[in-house]
PDB file of C-alpha atoms in Angstrom:
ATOM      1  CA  UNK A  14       0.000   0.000   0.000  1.00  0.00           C
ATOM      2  CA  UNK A  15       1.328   3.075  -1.172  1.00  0.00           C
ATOM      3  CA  UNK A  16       1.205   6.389   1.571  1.00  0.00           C
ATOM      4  CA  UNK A  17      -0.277   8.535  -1.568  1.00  0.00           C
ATOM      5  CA  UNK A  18      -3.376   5.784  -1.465  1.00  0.00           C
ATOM      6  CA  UNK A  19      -3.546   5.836   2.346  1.00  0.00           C
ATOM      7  CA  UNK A  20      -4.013   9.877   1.853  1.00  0.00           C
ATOM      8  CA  UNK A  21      -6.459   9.583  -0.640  1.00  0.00           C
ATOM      9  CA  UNK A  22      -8.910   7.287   1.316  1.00  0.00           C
ATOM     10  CA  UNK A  23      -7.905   8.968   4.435  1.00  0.00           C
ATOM     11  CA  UNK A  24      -9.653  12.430   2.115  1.00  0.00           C
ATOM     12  CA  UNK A  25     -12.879  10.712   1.058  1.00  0.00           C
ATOM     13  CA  UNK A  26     -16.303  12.349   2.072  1.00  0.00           C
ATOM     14  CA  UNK A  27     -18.672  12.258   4.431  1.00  0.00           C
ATOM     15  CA  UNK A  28     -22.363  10.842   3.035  1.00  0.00           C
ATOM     16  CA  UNK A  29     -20.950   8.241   0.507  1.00  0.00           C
ATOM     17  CA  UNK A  30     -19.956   4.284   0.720  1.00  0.00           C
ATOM     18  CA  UNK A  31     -16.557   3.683   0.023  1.00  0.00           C
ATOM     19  CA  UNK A  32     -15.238   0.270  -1.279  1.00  0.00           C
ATOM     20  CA  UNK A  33     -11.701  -0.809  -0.746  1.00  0.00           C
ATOM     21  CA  UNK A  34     -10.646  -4.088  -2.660  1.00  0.00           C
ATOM     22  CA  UNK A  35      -7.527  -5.461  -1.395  1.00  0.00           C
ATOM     23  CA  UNK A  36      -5.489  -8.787  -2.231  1.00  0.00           C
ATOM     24  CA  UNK A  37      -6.457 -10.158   1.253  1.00  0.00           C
ATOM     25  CA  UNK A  38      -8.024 -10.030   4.859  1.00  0.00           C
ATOM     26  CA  UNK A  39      -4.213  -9.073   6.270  1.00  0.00           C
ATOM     27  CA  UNK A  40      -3.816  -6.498   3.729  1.00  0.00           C
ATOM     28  CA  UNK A  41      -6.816  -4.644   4.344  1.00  0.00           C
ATOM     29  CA  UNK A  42      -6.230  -5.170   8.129  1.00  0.00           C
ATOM     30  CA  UNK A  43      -3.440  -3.134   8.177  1.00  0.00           C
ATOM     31  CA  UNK A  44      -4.585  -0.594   5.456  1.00  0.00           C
ATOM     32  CA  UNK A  45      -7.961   0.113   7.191  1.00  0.00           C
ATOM     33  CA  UNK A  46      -5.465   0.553  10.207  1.00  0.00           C
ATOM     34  CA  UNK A  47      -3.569   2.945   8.530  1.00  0.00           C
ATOM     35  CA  UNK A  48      -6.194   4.750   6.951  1.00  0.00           C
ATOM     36  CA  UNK A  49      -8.220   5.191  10.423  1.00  0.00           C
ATOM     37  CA  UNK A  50      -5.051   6.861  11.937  1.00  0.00           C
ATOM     38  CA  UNK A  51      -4.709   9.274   8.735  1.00  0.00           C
ATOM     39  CA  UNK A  52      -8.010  10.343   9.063  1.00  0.00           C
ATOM     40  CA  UNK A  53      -7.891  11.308  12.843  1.00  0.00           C
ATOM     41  CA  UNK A  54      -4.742  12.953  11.292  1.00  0.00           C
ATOM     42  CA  UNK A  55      -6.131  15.301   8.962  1.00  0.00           C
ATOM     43  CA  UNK A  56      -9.573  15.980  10.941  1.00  0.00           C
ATOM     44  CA  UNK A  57      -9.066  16.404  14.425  1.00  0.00           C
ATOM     45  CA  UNK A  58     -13.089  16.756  14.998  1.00  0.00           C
ATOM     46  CA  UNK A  59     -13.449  13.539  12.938  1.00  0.00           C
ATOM     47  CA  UNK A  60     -14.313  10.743  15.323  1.00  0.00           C
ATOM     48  CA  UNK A  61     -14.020   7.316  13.994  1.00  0.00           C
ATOM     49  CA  UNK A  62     -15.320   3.803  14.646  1.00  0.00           C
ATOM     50  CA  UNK A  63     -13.517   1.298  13.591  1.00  0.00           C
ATOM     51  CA  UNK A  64     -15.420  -2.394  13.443  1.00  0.00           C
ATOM     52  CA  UNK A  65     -13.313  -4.865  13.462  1.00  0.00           C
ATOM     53  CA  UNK A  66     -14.953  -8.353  12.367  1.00  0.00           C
ATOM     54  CA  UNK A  67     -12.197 -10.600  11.985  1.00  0.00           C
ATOM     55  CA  UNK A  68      -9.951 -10.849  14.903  1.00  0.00           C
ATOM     56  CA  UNK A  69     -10.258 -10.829  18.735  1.00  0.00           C
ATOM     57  CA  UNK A  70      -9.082  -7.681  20.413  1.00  0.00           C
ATOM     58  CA  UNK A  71      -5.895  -9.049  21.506  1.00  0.00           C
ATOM     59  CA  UNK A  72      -4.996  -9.711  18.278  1.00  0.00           C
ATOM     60  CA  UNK A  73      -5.927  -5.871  16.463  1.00  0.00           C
ATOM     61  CA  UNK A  74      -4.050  -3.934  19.460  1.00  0.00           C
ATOM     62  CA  UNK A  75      -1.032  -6.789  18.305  1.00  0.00           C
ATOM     63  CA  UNK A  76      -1.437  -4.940  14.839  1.00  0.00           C
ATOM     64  CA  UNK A  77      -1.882  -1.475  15.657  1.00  0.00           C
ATOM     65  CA  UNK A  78       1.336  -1.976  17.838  1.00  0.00           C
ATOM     66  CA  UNK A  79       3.094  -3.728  14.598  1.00  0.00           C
ATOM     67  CA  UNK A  80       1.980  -1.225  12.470  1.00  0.00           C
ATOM     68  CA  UNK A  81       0.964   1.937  13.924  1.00  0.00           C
ATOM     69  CA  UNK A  82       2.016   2.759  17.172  1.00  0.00           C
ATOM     70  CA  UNK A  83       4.614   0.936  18.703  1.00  0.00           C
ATOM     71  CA  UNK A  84       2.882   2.246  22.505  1.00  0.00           C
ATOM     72  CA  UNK A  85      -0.699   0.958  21.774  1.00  0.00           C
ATOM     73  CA  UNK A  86      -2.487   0.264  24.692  1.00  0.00           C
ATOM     74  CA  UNK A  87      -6.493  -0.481  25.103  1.00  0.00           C
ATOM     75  CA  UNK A  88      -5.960   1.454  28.147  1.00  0.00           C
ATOM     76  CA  UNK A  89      -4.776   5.168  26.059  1.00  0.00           C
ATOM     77  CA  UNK A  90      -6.449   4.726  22.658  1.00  0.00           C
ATOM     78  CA  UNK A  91      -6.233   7.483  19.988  1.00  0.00           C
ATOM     79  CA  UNK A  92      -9.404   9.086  21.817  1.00  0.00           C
ATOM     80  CA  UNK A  93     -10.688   9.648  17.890  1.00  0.00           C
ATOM     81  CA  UNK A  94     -10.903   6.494  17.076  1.00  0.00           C
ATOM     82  CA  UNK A  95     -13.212   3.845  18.885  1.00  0.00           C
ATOM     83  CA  UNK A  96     -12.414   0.317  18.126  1.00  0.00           C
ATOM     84  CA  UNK A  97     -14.773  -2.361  18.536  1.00  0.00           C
ATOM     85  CA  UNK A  98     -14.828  -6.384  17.741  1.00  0.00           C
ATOM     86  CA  UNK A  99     -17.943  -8.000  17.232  1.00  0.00           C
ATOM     87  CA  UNK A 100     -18.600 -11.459  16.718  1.00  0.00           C
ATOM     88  CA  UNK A 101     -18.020 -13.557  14.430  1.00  0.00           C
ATOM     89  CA  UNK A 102     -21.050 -12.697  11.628  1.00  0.00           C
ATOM     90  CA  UNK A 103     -23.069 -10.620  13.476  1.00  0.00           C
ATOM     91  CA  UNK A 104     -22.250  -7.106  12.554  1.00  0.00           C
ATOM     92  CA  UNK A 105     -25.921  -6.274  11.130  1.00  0.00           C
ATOM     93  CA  UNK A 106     -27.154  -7.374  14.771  1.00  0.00           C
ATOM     94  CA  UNK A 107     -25.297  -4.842  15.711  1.00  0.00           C
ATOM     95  CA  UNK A 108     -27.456  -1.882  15.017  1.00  0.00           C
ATOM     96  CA  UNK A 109     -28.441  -0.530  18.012  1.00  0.00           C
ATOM     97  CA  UNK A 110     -24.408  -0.505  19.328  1.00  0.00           C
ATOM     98  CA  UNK A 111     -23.769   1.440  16.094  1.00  0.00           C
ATOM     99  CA  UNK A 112     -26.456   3.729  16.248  1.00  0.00           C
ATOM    100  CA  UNK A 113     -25.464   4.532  19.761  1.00  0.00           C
ATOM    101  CA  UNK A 114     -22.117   5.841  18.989  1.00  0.00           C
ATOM    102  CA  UNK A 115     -23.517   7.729  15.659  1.00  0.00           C
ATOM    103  CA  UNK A 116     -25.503   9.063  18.335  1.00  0.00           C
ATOM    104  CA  UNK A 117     -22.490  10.176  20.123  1.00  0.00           C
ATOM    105  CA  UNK A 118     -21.125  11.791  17.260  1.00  0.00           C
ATOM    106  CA  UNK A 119     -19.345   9.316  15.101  1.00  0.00           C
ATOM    107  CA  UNK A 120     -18.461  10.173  11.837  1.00  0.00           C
ATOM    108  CA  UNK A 121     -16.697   7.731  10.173  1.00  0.00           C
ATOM    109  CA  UNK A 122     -17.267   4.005   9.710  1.00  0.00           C
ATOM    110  CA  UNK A 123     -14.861   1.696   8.861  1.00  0.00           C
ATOM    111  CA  UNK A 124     -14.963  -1.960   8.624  1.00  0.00           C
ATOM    112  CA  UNK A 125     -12.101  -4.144   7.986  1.00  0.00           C
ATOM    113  CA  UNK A 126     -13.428  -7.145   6.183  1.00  0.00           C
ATOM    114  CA  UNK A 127     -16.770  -7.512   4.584  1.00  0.00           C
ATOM    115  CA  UNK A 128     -16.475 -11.303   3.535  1.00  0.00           C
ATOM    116  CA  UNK A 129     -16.521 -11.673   8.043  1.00  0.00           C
ATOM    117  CA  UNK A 130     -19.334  -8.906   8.878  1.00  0.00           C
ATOM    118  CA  UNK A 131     -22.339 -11.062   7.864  1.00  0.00           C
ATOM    119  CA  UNK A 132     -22.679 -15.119   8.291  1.00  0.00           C
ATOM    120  CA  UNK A 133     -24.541 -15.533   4.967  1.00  0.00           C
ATOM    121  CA  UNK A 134     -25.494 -13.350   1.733  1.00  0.00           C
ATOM    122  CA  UNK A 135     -28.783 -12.661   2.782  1.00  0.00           C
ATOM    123  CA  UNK A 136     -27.722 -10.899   6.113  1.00  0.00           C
ATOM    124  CA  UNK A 137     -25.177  -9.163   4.418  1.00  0.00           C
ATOM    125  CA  UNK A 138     -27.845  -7.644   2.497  1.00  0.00           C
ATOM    126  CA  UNK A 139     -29.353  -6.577   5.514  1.00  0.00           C
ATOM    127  CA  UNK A 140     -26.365  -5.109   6.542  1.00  0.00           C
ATOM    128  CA  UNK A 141     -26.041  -2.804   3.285  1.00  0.00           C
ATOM    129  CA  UNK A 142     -29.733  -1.531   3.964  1.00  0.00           C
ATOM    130  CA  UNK A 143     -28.665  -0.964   6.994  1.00  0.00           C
ATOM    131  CA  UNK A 144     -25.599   1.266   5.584  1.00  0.00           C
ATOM    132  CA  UNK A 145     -27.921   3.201   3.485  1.00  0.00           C
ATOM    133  CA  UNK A 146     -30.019   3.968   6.496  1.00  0.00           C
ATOM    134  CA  UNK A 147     -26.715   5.534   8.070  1.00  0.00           C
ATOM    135  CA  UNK A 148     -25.486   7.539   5.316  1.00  0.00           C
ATOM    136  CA  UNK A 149     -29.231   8.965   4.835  1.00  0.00           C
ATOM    137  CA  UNK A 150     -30.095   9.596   8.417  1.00  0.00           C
ATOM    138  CA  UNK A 151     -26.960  10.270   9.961  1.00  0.00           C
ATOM    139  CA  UNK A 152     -24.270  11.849   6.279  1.00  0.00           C
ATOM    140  CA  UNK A 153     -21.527   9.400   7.748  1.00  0.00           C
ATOM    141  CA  UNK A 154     -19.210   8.486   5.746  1.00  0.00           C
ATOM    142  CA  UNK A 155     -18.694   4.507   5.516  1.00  0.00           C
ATOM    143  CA  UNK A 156     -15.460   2.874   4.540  1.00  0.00           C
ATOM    144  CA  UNK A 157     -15.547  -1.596   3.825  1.00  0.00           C
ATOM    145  CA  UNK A 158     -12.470  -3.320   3.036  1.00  0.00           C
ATOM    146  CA  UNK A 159     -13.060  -6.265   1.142  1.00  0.00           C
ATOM    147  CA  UNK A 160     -11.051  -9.426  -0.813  1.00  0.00           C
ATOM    148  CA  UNK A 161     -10.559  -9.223  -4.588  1.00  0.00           C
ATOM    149  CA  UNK A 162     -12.685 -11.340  -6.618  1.00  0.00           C
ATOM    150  CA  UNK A 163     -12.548 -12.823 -10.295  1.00  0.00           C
ATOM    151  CA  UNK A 164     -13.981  -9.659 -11.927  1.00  0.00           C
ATOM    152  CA  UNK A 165     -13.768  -6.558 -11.563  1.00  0.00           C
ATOM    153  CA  UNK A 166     -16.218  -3.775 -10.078  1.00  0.00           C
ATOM    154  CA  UNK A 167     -17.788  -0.743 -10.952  1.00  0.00           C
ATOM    155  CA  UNK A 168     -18.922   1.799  -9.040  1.00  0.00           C
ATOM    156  CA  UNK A 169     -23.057   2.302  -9.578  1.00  0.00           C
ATOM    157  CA  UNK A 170     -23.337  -1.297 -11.004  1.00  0.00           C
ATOM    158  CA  UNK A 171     -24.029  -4.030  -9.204  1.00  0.00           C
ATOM    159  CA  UNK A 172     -21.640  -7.160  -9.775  1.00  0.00           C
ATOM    160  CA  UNK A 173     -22.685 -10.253  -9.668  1.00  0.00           C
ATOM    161  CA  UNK A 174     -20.480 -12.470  -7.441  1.00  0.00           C
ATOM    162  CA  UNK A 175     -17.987 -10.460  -5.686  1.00  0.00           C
ATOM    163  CA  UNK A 176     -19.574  -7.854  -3.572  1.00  0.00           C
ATOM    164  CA  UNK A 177     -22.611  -7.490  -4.994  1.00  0.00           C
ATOM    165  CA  UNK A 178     -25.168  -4.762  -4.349  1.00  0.00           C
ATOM    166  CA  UNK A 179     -22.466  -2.929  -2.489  1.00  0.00           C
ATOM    167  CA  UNK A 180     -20.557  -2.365  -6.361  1.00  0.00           C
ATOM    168  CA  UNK A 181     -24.263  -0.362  -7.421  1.00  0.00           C
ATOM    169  CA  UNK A 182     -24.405   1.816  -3.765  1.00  0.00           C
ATOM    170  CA  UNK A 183     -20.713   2.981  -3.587  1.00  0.00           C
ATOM    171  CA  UNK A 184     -19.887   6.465  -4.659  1.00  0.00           C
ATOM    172  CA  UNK A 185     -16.282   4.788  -5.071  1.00  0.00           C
ATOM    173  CA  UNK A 186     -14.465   1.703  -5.560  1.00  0.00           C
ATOM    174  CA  UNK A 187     -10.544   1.645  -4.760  1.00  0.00           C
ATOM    175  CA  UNK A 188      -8.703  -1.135  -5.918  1.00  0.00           C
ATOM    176  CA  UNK A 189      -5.835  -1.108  -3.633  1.00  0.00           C
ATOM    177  CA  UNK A 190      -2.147  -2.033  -4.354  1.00  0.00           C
ATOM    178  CA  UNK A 191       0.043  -4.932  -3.133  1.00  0.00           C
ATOM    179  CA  UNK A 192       1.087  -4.352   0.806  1.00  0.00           C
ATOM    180  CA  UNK A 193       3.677  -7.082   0.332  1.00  0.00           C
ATOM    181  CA  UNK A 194       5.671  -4.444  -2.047  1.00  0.00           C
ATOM    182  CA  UNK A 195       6.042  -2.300   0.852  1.00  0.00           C
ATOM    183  CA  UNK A 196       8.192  -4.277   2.615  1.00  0.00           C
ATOM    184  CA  UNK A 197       5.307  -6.233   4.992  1.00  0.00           C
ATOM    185  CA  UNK A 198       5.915  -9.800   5.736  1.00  0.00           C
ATOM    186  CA  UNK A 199       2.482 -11.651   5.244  1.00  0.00           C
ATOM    187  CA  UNK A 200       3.212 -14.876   5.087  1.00  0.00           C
ATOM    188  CA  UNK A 201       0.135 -17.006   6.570  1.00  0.00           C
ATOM    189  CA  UNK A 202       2.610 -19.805   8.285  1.00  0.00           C
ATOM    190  CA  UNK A 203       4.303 -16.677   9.647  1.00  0.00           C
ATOM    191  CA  UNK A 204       3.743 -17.336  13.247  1.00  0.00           C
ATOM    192  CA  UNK A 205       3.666 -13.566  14.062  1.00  0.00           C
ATOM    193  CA  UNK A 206       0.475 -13.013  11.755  1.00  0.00           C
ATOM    194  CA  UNK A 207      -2.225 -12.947  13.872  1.00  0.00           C
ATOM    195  CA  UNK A 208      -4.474 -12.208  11.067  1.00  0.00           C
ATOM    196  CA  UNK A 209      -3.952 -15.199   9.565  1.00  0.00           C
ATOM    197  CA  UNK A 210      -4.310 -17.182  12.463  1.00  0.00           C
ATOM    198  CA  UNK A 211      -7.493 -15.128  13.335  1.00  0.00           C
ATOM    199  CA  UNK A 212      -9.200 -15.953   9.677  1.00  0.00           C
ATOM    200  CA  UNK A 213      -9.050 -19.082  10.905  1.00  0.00           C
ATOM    201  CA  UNK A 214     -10.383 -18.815  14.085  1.00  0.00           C
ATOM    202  CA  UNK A 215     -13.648 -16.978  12.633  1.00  0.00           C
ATOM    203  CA  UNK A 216     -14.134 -18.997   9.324  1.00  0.00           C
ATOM    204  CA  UNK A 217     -14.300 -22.500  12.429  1.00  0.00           C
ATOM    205  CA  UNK A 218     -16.183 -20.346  14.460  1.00  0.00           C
ATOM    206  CA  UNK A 219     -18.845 -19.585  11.726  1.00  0.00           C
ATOM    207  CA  UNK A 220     -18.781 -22.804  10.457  1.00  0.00           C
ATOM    208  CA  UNK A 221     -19.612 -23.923  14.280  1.00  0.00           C
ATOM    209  CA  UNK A 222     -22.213 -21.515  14.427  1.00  0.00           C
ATOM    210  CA  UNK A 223     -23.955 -22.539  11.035  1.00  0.00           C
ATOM    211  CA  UNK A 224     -23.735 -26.158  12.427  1.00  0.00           C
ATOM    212  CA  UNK A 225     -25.573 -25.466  15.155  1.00  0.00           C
ATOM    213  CA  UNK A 226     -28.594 -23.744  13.490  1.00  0.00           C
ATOM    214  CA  UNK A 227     -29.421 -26.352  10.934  1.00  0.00           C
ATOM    215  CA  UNK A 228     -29.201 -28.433  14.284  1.00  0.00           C
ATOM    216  CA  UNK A 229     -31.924 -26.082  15.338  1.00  0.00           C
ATOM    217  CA  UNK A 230     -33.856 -26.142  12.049  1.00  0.00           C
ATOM    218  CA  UNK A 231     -34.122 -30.235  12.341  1.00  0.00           C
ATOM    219  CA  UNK A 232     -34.926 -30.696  15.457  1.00  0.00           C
ATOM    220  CA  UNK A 233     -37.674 -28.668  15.234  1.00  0.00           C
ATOM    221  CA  UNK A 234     -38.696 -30.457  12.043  1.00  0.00           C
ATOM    222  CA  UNK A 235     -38.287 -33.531  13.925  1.00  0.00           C
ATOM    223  CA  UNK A 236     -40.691 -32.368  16.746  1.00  0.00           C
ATOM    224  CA  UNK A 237     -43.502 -31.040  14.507  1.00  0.00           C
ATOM    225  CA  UNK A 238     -43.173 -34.416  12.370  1.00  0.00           C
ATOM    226  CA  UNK A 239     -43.655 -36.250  15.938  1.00  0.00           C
ATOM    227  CA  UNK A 240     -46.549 -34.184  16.857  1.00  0.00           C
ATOM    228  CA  UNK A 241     -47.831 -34.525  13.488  1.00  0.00           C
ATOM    229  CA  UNK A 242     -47.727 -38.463  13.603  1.00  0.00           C
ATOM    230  CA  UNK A 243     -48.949 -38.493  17.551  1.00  0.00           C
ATOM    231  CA  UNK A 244     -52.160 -36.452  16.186  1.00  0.00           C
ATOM    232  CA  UNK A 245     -52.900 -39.272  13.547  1.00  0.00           C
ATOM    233  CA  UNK A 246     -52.594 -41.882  15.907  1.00  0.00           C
ATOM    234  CA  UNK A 247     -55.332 -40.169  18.048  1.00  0.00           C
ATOM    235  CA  UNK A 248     -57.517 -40.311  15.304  1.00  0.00           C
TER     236      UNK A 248
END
């Protein structure tokens, strides 16, 4: 990621979706990082909340420390910028958290990885309806970081595959350069990558999760099947 692209997303509006297509989730980790600390930068009235959906808390303050500040703590956060983790899926049940600190005066959204917001495509629909509620009702601007797929986007046209309905709402779509040309190391056996070890940890724990509610969906099959025969044999 070059500093010149860093500047220019840190610069973009208030009002307006902004896509930001990177080669992977630890890329566009450490971009949206970098690009939440440039805006506080530039604006000092901007405030900023930062959604993190892929790794635990431990693990972002590892990479803000990595890659930002060096003296990171939870404790003494860049008071601009709120960072929260949510879990794993579930940022479109989220609305009344986010609403709260729009509330408070947030101005900036920025989420680090679409593909891990939403446990399916139809709540990630939700969850752009839900974006388009924020921008209207609130003139936020919203930033989402998102993998690179097959082909390639345009803003105002939806895509199929890829990411969708969010291609025909965004005001912008930035397709962002290599971070391994800037000297990272982002190799995913690298022990020291928590984001890679992270991606794992969510794509188990949706999988889990997923598991669970078809559980839910046949057993209650099951017991409206046994009610259904236990009736008959009444009659």
């Amino acid at each position: 990621m070059k500093q010149i692209e860093i500047d220019m997303l840190a610069e973009s509006k208030k009002g307006l979706l902004t896509m930001c297509v990177g080669t992977g989730t630890g890329e566009n980790i450490i971009t949206s990082l970098q690009v939440a600390e440039k805006m506080a930068e530039l604006d000092e009235t901007a405030n900023i909340l930062y959604i993190n959906t892929v790794m635990t808390p431990r693990q972002l303050g590892s990479e803000i420390r990595r890659h930002i500040d060096s003296d990171y703590s939870s404790e003494t956060p860049n008071p601009q910028i709120k960072h929260v983790t949510l879990k794993p899926g579930k940022l479109n049940n989220a609305e009344i958290e986010i609403r709260t600190e729009l509330g408070k005066g947030v101005r900036y959204i920025i989420v680090n990885s679409l593909e891990f917001s939403s446990r399916d495509s139809r709540r990630r629909d939700m969850l752009l309806f839900q974006i388009m509620e924020w921008l209207l009702e609130f003139g936020i601007g919203v930033m989402v970081f998102c993998e690179r797929s097959n082909s390639i986007a345009s803003h105002g046209h939806i895509q199929r595959g890829g990411i969708g309905k969010y291609a025909g709402l965004a005001a912008n779509i930035n397709y962002l350069s290599d971070i391994e040309n800037e000297g990272y190391r982002l190799d995913p056996s690298d022990e020291k990558n928590t984001w890679a070890i992270s991606v794992r940890e969510r794509e188990e724990e949706i999988l889990r999760l997923e598991r669970e509610e078809q559980k839910r969906i046949q057993s209650e099959a099951d017991a409206k099947e046994e009610k259904r025969v236990r009736e008959r044999e009444k009659k």
